[in-house]
Amino acid sequence: MPQRIPPDDIERLKQTVSIERLVEAAGIELKRHGKTLMGRCPFHDDKTPSLAITPDKNLWHCLGACHEGGDVFQWVMKRNGVSFRHAYELLREGIGALTAQPVKQTTVRALPPPVQFDADDQALLNQVIDYYHRTLTQNREGLAYLEKRGLVSSEAIEYFKLGLANRTLGLRLPNKQRKSGADIRAQLEKLGIMRASGHEHFAGCLIVPILDAGGNVVEVYGRKTSKVKEGEPKHLYLPGPHAGVFNLDAIKVSDEIILCEALIDALTFWCAGFRHVTSSYGTGGFTDDHLAAFQKYGTKRVLIAYDRDEAGDVGAAKVAELLLNAGIDCYRIEFPKGMDANEYALRMQPASKSLGLVIRSAIWLGKGKAPALTTDTMSVDIEPVLIEATTPSEIVSPTIIEPAAPASPLPEAPKVELVTEIDGEQILIGLGDRRYRIRGLAQNPSLTPIKVNVLVSRNDAFHVDTFDINIARHRAMFATLAAKELNLKDDVLIKDLGRIYLKLEALHEATLAKTNDKKPELVTLTDDEKKAALDLLRDVKLLDRILADFHACGVVGEETNKLVGYLAAVSRKLDKPLAVIVQSTSAAGKSSLMEACLAFVPEEERIQYSAITGQALFYMGNINLKHKVLALSEEEGAARASYALKLLQSEGKLTIASTAKDPETGRLETQPYSVEGPVMIFMTTTAIDIDDELMNRCLVLAVDENREQTRAIHQLQREAETLEGFIAKEERSHLLKLHQNAQRLLKSLHVVNPFARALTFPDTATRMRRDHTKYLALIRAIALVHQHQRIIKTMTHRGQPKEYIEASLDDIEIANKLAHDVLGRTLDELPPQTRRLLLLLDHMVSASCVRLKMDRCDFRFSRREVREFTSLSDTQLRLHIDRLVELEYLIVHRGGRGQSFVYELIYDGKGKDGKPFVPGLIDVEKLRSTSTTKSSRGSDGGFAGSTRPQRGVNTGGSRPTKNNETLGNQSVESASRDDLLENALPEPETETES
């Protein structure tokens, strides 16, 4: 039977919801005619205004073709094409006044769904029970039914997750004409929550869920809260056999259990203070789960509290026989004839003493002398009395064991001053004899909503809940429930909450104002710090210096990876930064490499997270990401945000449109959210197969996993234990601060590449379009880090001065070296770890063929031999060998022993040095000769081509000679370079010294 809508709620909505506002929200313009407002009726083709609104009576009426009218309920039903119950829910939720939409029988539910459509069966059942639970706590009729049954305990409601099915679940699900609605309704029908007719199975029922040890719902009991039709059941369960045991926690901790016939009876005992209680599912509903639980947790005594009727006596006898055979003592709690536990507790007040009487009078059901009952909860202050009657009709007037105190008006607290104290993140407020503790105010990003956790206490009683103190309905519900616990009037607590709200609003507004006024703290360098940083940036061997400092900070080897990571972090200052993914197996050192690179970046210019959710990046408008490093510890932790990361890397910004409630009108409005870039993205991953769309936007760095690298790491770890290692650790902070200061001095400059038209890059695959942009960005990053060794030029475009520096041939040469290592891996069809195994196999096969004097095509080897040679784990080896077989680097042959297999290597031996290679990059020496630039190669073989003086464009680390002009002078125009560039750029107007 559907849950009845409270009449006072209907009248309240009729009076408080303005019909004028509803009509205007539908996009209808109203004009005043005396006391009436007139507009065009949306329900027919209205040429002249015929819709009359009477604000005084809050009614509407169509004077034209419709001849219809009524109050706000009739308007929402007519306008939205919904039932009266649905209109009630829309108006009660405050979303009846939506923006204008066509008048139709809508299949789109306006109420938010209480379940997730992608949840599995167990999660979905849990969510439905949670919704029923929330419904009960907000439903006065449901709470009144519990009060009528003597179950007045908010603790019981929370502990057992009691709920109410008031037929609103279906209103919050999509219509069955929609695919999402059909799917979720079919899933709920399979679970037994919905019926084939589309109605809720437990409609109009008090819900008592049965939970397992993990807190999951395994059974649901529904008790009709109103009169039922003839033939309609009052007690409902989920389809199928009963599962689970009610109040399992009590069975775990108590060796004596009260066993009731019905769950309402068990709740009666629990609310009266007898917490060691459980229930079967009717007289024949004692299941194997009950017996198994009693035996598992060592139950010694069971007090059977079945109804005192024929069915109850027969059921109790069967259960007693079963328990006695299992070695468990049994007693029979006998109520007056025809009564059950709940009816007896209601008639015999107070329930705690009356139930204690029948417990102490329980009859032994076994043979011989009954064991003594020693449970403390059964001791009462009066002598045991057995109350009997032949039939229920003979019990005319209930026997009162102890007369209840006459009803007296609840005390009203005097007016007192509000005393506020702030203790850390919680606010303590005193109002007379009430004490309020408020938590969570700081977690609210705006003035609306203000969701807080409030605990109110008075003497030994208290009530605690989390709610939005901005919403009057939430405050009223909190006051209603708290008033029962504290024995106060609702009005007292409502007034308290009003005063507390004003205080919290003032505190929160002051906190937000202080937060908004707080500007990011700028780091100011001293003269000595600035000089040391500039000396570093002007070092002619800057890149070699960077690598040396990495080693001094405890990162050995990984020369290319360290330099690329450093340059990529610097590229955050470019318009289109690089992105980096460090890939390796677990424990190979990928996180150490990323942390080392990030340590050189100033703290205010890096943001690091362990994981990030799918929509988090879209709502980071309060965090400035522009020209910063966004580091994520594991790519798996950002899997849901991969789409946002791709957009942020490609487009340099994120924009999303989302609905939010207007704080003034309460209407849902579309609001845009945007995050400004560009941002440099730094991630690590252990996955061998990286998402293609993410990988072709990033540089993939593979950690060196060779044995030599492991030895070097071990050596460094041992040296860290020495005195020299301790000194080096102390020096590390100095080096990191020096590099952070140096990066603070780097400006976001545009980099012009005068040799760009002469550069070449492979074009055999479509993805190389993006790899080419990485190559060019790498050149720009190298030039940018050398900006203090270059001339900063200025040109004027459309009246606006633009500063830039030029890339040099040395920058291109360094980028080519790095591109072969980094982009070569990206273009390789094999992941780095698989490529490493292939090279090891080639080495093993070549050595074995020389030793055995046989051709490579005749040599066969097993996986065990490879495992012994490479020291790889079997799991890793299987993965990489399967990939090599799939890509036809290995051929599988049948072995000589049963089902064993052996392999043949058909790799032709190319790339034995193990170094990746990008074909088609321009020869820089050829480009030098073309531009008639004289150069001499440095003898140290380092990254900084500092010993190569040249005319024309100054390169990173070039030392001026008598043929070169200094940084402060005008650059010498090179005719050969002009021929190369074909006058691609306008002549710079001014040049300034860096």
Short mmCIF file of N, CA and C in Angstrom, two decimals, residues 259-357:
data_model
loop_
_atom_site.label_atom_id
_atom_site.label_comp_id
_atom_site.label_asym_id
_atom_site.label_seq_id
_atom_site.Cartn_x
_atom_site.Cartn_y
_atom_site.Cartn_z
N LEU A 259 15.98 -15.16 21.38
CA LEU A 259 15.54 -15.45 20.01
C LEU A 259 14.07 -15.12 19.87
N CYS A 260 13.75 -14.12 19.03
CA CYS A 260 12.37 -13.70 18.82
C CYS A 260 11.81 -14.32 17.54
N GLU A 261 10.50 -14.24 17.44
CA GLU A 261 9.83 -14.76 16.24
C GLU A 261 9.89 -13.76 15.09
N ALA A 262 9.82 -12.46 15.42
CA ALA A 262 9.76 -11.42 14.40
C ALA A 262 10.79 -10.33 14.70
N LEU A 263 11.18 -9.65 13.68
CA LEU A 263 12.20 -8.61 13.82
C LEU A 263 11.71 -7.43 14.64
N ILE A 264 10.42 -7.11 14.56
CA ILE A 264 9.87 -6.02 15.39
C ILE A 264 10.00 -6.37 16.87
N ASP A 265 9.78 -7.64 17.21
CA ASP A 265 9.94 -8.08 18.61
C ASP A 265 11.40 -7.94 19.04
N ALA A 266 12.32 -8.32 18.14
CA ALA A 266 13.74 -8.22 18.49
C ALA A 266 14.14 -6.75 18.71
N LEU A 267 13.62 -5.86 17.88
CA LEU A 267 13.90 -4.44 18.06
C LEU A 267 13.31 -3.92 19.38
N THR A 268 12.19 -4.51 19.78
CA THR A 268 11.58 -4.11 21.06
C THR A 268 12.51 -4.43 22.22
N PHE A 269 13.06 -5.64 22.23
CA PHE A 269 14.02 -6.00 23.28
C PHE A 269 15.25 -5.09 23.23
N TRP A 270 15.74 -4.82 22.01
CA TRP A 270 16.97 -4.03 21.86
C TRP A 270 16.77 -2.61 22.39
N CYS A 271 15.61 -2.01 22.06
CA CYS A 271 15.34 -0.64 22.51
C CYS A 271 15.11 -0.57 24.02
N ALA A 272 14.69 -1.69 24.62
CA ALA A 272 14.47 -1.73 26.07
C ALA A 272 15.76 -1.98 26.83
N GLY A 273 16.86 -2.16 26.12
CA GLY A 273 18.14 -2.34 26.78
C GLY A 273 18.70 -3.74 26.73
N PHE A 274 17.95 -4.70 26.18
CA PHE A 274 18.42 -6.08 26.08
C PHE A 274 19.03 -6.26 24.69
N ARG A 275 20.31 -5.98 24.58
CA ARG A 275 20.97 -5.92 23.27
C ARG A 275 21.36 -7.30 22.75
N HIS A 276 21.36 -8.34 23.60
CA HIS A 276 21.75 -9.69 23.17
C HIS A 276 20.52 -10.40 22.59
N VAL A 277 20.05 -9.94 21.45
CA VAL A 277 18.81 -10.44 20.88
C VAL A 277 18.98 -10.65 19.38
N THR A 278 18.29 -11.64 18.84
CA THR A 278 18.22 -11.86 17.40
C THR A 278 16.82 -12.35 17.07
N SER A 279 16.59 -12.65 15.81
CA SER A 279 15.24 -13.02 15.40
C SER A 279 15.30 -14.03 14.27
N SER A 280 14.33 -14.96 14.28
CA SER A 280 14.13 -15.83 13.13
C SER A 280 13.14 -15.14 12.19
N TYR A 281 12.84 -15.79 11.10
CA TYR A 281 11.94 -15.19 10.10
C TYR A 281 10.56 -15.85 10.21
N GLY A 282 9.88 -15.61 11.33
CA GLY A 282 8.60 -16.24 11.58
C GLY A 282 8.78 -17.54 12.36
N THR A 283 7.67 -18.20 12.66
CA THR A 283 7.72 -19.41 13.49
C THR A 283 8.49 -20.54 12.81
N GLY A 284 8.45 -20.58 11.49
CA GLY A 284 9.19 -21.62 10.77
C GLY A 284 10.43 -21.08 10.09
N GLY A 285 10.91 -19.93 10.54
CA GLY A 285 12.02 -19.26 9.87
C GLY A 285 13.34 -19.36 10.58
N PHE A 286 13.52 -20.35 11.46
CA PHE A 286 14.84 -20.56 12.06
C PHE A 286 15.69 -21.33 11.06
N THR A 287 16.74 -20.72 10.55
CA THR A 287 17.49 -21.26 9.42
C THR A 287 18.80 -21.90 9.88
N ASP A 288 19.43 -22.56 8.94
CA ASP A 288 20.75 -23.14 9.20
C ASP A 288 21.76 -22.05 9.54
N ASP A 289 21.56 -20.83 8.99
CA ASP A 289 22.48 -19.73 9.31
C ASP A 289 22.43 -19.38 10.79
N HIS A 290 21.23 -19.45 11.38
CA HIS A 290 21.11 -19.17 12.82
C HIS A 290 21.88 -20.20 13.64
N LEU A 291 21.63 -21.47 13.34
CA LEU A 291 22.29 -22.53 14.09
C LEU A 291 23.81 -22.46 13.91
N ALA A 292 24.26 -22.20 12.67
CA ALA A 292 25.69 -22.12 12.42
C ALA A 292 26.33 -20.97 13.19
N ALA A 293 25.61 -19.85 13.28
CA ALA A 293 26.14 -18.70 14.02
C ALA A 293 26.24 -19.01 15.51
N PHE A 294 25.20 -19.67 16.07
CA PHE A 294 25.23 -20.04 17.48
C PHE A 294 26.42 -20.96 17.78
N GLN A 295 26.63 -21.93 16.90
CA GLN A 295 27.71 -22.89 17.13
C GLN A 295 29.09 -22.25 16.92
N LYS A 296 29.19 -21.39 15.91
CA LYS A 296 30.49 -20.78 15.60
C LYS A 296 30.98 -19.87 16.73
N TYR A 297 30.06 -19.11 17.33
CA TYR A 297 30.47 -18.12 18.33
C TYR A 297 30.22 -18.59 19.77
N GLY A 298 29.92 -19.85 19.94
CA GLY A 298 29.87 -20.44 21.28
C GLY A 298 28.69 -20.01 22.12
N THR A 299 27.50 -19.92 21.53
CA THR A 299 26.31 -19.58 22.31
C THR A 299 25.97 -20.72 23.28
N LYS A 300 25.78 -20.40 24.56
CA LYS A 300 25.50 -21.41 25.58
C LYS A 300 24.01 -21.53 25.88
N ARG A 301 23.28 -20.40 25.87
CA ARG A 301 21.86 -20.41 26.23
C ARG A 301 21.07 -19.59 25.22
N VAL A 302 19.89 -20.07 24.87
CA VAL A 302 18.97 -19.36 24.00
C VAL A 302 17.63 -19.24 24.70
N LEU A 303 17.13 -18.00 24.82
CA LEU A 303 15.82 -17.74 25.42
C LEU A 303 14.84 -17.48 24.29
N ILE A 304 13.96 -18.44 24.03
CA ILE A 304 13.04 -18.36 22.89
C ILE A 304 11.87 -17.47 23.28
N ALA A 305 11.72 -16.34 22.59
CA ALA A 305 10.67 -15.38 22.91
C ALA A 305 9.65 -15.31 21.78
N TYR A 306 9.17 -16.49 21.34
CA TYR A 306 8.15 -16.53 20.29
C TYR A 306 6.80 -16.07 20.84
N ASP A 307 5.85 -15.75 19.94
CA ASP A 307 4.52 -15.29 20.35
C ASP A 307 3.83 -16.37 21.18
N ARG A 308 2.97 -15.90 22.10
CA ARG A 308 2.23 -16.85 22.96
C ARG A 308 0.92 -17.21 22.26
N ASP A 309 1.04 -17.96 21.16
CA ASP A 309 -0.13 -18.48 20.47
C ASP A 309 0.21 -19.89 20.00
N GLU A 310 -0.72 -20.52 19.34
CA GLU A 310 -0.51 -21.91 18.94
C GLU A 310 0.68 -22.06 18.00
N ALA A 311 0.76 -21.16 17.00
CA ALA A 311 1.87 -21.25 16.05
C ALA A 311 3.19 -20.97 16.74
N GLY A 312 3.19 -20.02 17.67
CA GLY A 312 4.43 -19.71 18.39
C GLY A 312 4.89 -20.85 19.27
N ASP A 313 3.94 -21.53 19.93
CA ASP A 313 4.32 -22.65 20.79
C ASP A 313 4.89 -23.80 19.98
N VAL A 314 4.26 -24.09 18.82
CA VAL A 314 4.76 -25.18 17.97
C VAL A 314 6.15 -24.84 17.42
N GLY A 315 6.32 -23.59 16.97
CA GLY A 315 7.62 -23.18 16.44
C GLY A 315 8.70 -23.19 17.51
N ALA A 316 8.37 -22.75 18.72
CA ALA A 316 9.35 -22.74 19.80
C ALA A 316 9.79 -24.15 20.15
N ALA A 317 8.85 -25.11 20.15
CA ALA A 317 9.19 -26.50 20.48
C ALA A 317 10.16 -27.08 19.45
N LYS A 318 9.94 -26.78 18.16
CA LYS A 318 10.83 -27.29 17.12
C LYS A 318 12.23 -26.70 17.24
N VAL A 319 12.29 -25.39 17.50
CA VAL A 319 13.60 -24.75 17.64
C VAL A 319 14.33 -25.27 18.87
N ALA A 320 13.59 -25.46 19.97
CA ALA A 320 14.20 -25.95 21.20
C ALA A 320 14.79 -27.34 20.99
N GLU A 321 14.05 -28.21 20.30
CA GLU A 321 14.57 -29.56 20.04
C GLU A 321 15.86 -29.50 19.23
N LEU A 322 15.87 -28.64 18.24
CA LEU A 322 17.06 -28.51 17.39
C LEU A 322 18.26 -27.98 18.17
N LEU A 323 18.01 -27.00 19.04
CA LEU A 323 19.11 -26.41 19.81
C LEU A 323 19.61 -27.35 20.89
N LEU A 324 18.71 -28.05 21.56
CA LEU A 324 19.12 -28.98 22.61
C LEU A 324 19.96 -30.11 22.04
N ASN A 325 19.59 -30.58 20.86
CA ASN A 325 20.39 -31.62 20.21
C ASN A 325 21.79 -31.10 19.86
N ALA A 326 21.90 -29.77 19.66
CA ALA A 326 23.19 -29.18 19.35
C ALA A 326 23.98 -28.82 20.61
N GLY A 327 23.43 -29.14 21.79
CA GLY A 327 24.14 -28.88 23.03
C GLY A 327 23.97 -27.47 23.56
N ILE A 328 22.91 -26.77 23.17
CA ILE A 328 22.67 -25.40 23.61
C ILE A 328 21.45 -25.39 24.53
N ASP A 329 21.59 -24.85 25.74
CA ASP A 329 20.48 -24.78 26.69
C ASP A 329 19.37 -23.91 26.14
N CYS A 330 18.11 -24.29 26.40
CA CYS A 330 16.95 -23.56 25.88
C CYS A 330 15.97 -23.22 26.99
N TYR A 331 15.46 -22.00 26.92
CA TYR A 331 14.42 -21.51 27.82
C TYR A 331 13.31 -20.91 26.98
N ARG A 332 12.12 -20.89 27.53
CA ARG A 332 10.95 -20.32 26.83
C ARG A 332 10.47 -19.12 27.61
N ILE A 333 10.53 -17.93 26.97
CA ILE A 333 9.96 -16.72 27.56
C ILE A 333 8.47 -16.72 27.25
N GLU A 334 7.65 -16.73 28.29
CA GLU A 334 6.20 -16.83 28.08
C GLU A 334 5.54 -15.49 28.37
N PHE A 335 4.89 -14.98 27.34
CA PHE A 335 4.08 -13.77 27.47
C PHE A 335 2.65 -14.18 27.82
N PRO A 336 1.81 -13.23 28.20
CA PRO A 336 0.39 -13.56 28.36
C PRO A 336 -0.17 -14.14 27.06
N LYS A 337 -1.13 -15.01 27.19
CA LYS A 337 -1.68 -15.72 26.03
C LYS A 337 -2.14 -14.74 24.95
N GLY A 338 -1.75 -15.05 23.72
CA GLY A 338 -2.15 -14.23 22.58
C GLY A 338 -1.25 -13.04 22.34
N MET A 339 -0.26 -12.80 23.19
CA MET A 339 0.59 -11.62 23.06
C MET A 339 1.94 -11.98 22.44
N ASP A 340 2.53 -10.96 21.80
CA ASP A 340 3.93 -11.08 21.39
C ASP A 340 4.76 -10.08 22.19
N ALA A 341 6.04 -10.06 21.96
CA ALA A 341 6.94 -9.22 22.76
C ALA A 341 6.60 -7.75 22.62
N ASN A 342 6.29 -7.30 21.39
CA ASN A 342 6.03 -5.89 21.19
C ASN A 342 4.74 -5.44 21.86
N GLU A 343 3.69 -6.24 21.70
CA GLU A 343 2.41 -5.88 22.32
C GLU A 343 2.53 -5.88 23.83
N TYR A 344 3.25 -6.86 24.39
CA TYR A 344 3.43 -6.95 25.83
C TYR A 344 4.20 -5.73 26.36
N ALA A 345 5.26 -5.33 25.63
CA ALA A 345 6.06 -4.18 26.08
C ALA A 345 5.26 -2.90 26.02
N LEU A 346 4.34 -2.78 25.05
CA LEU A 346 3.52 -1.57 24.96
C LEU A 346 2.49 -1.50 26.09
N ARG A 347 1.99 -2.65 26.49
CA ARG A 347 0.95 -2.67 27.52
C ARG A 347 1.55 -2.59 28.92
N MET A 348 2.71 -3.15 29.10
CA MET A 348 3.34 -3.20 30.42
C MET A 348 4.49 -2.20 30.46
N GLN A 349 4.24 -1.06 31.08
CA GLN A 349 5.24 0.00 31.11
C GLN A 349 5.89 0.08 32.49
N PRO A 350 7.19 0.39 32.57
CA PRO A 350 8.10 0.59 31.44
C PRO A 350 8.56 -0.74 30.85
N ALA A 351 8.91 -0.73 29.58
CA ALA A 351 9.23 -1.96 28.87
C ALA A 351 10.48 -2.63 29.41
N SER A 352 11.46 -1.84 29.87
CA SER A 352 12.70 -2.43 30.36
C SER A 352 12.45 -3.33 31.56
N LYS A 353 11.49 -2.95 32.43
CA LYS A 353 11.22 -3.76 33.62
C LYS A 353 10.25 -4.90 33.31
N SER A 354 9.26 -4.63 32.46
CA SER A 354 8.30 -5.69 32.16
C SER A 354 8.96 -6.82 31.38
N LEU A 355 9.83 -6.50 30.44
CA LEU A 355 10.54 -7.55 29.70
C LEU A 355 11.54 -8.26 30.61
N GLY A 356 12.13 -7.51 31.55
CA GLY A 356 13.01 -8.16 32.51
C GLY A 356 12.29 -9.20 33.33
N LEU A 357 11.01 -8.93 33.67
CA LEU A 357 10.21 -9.89 34.43
C LEU A 357 10.06 -11.21 33.69
#
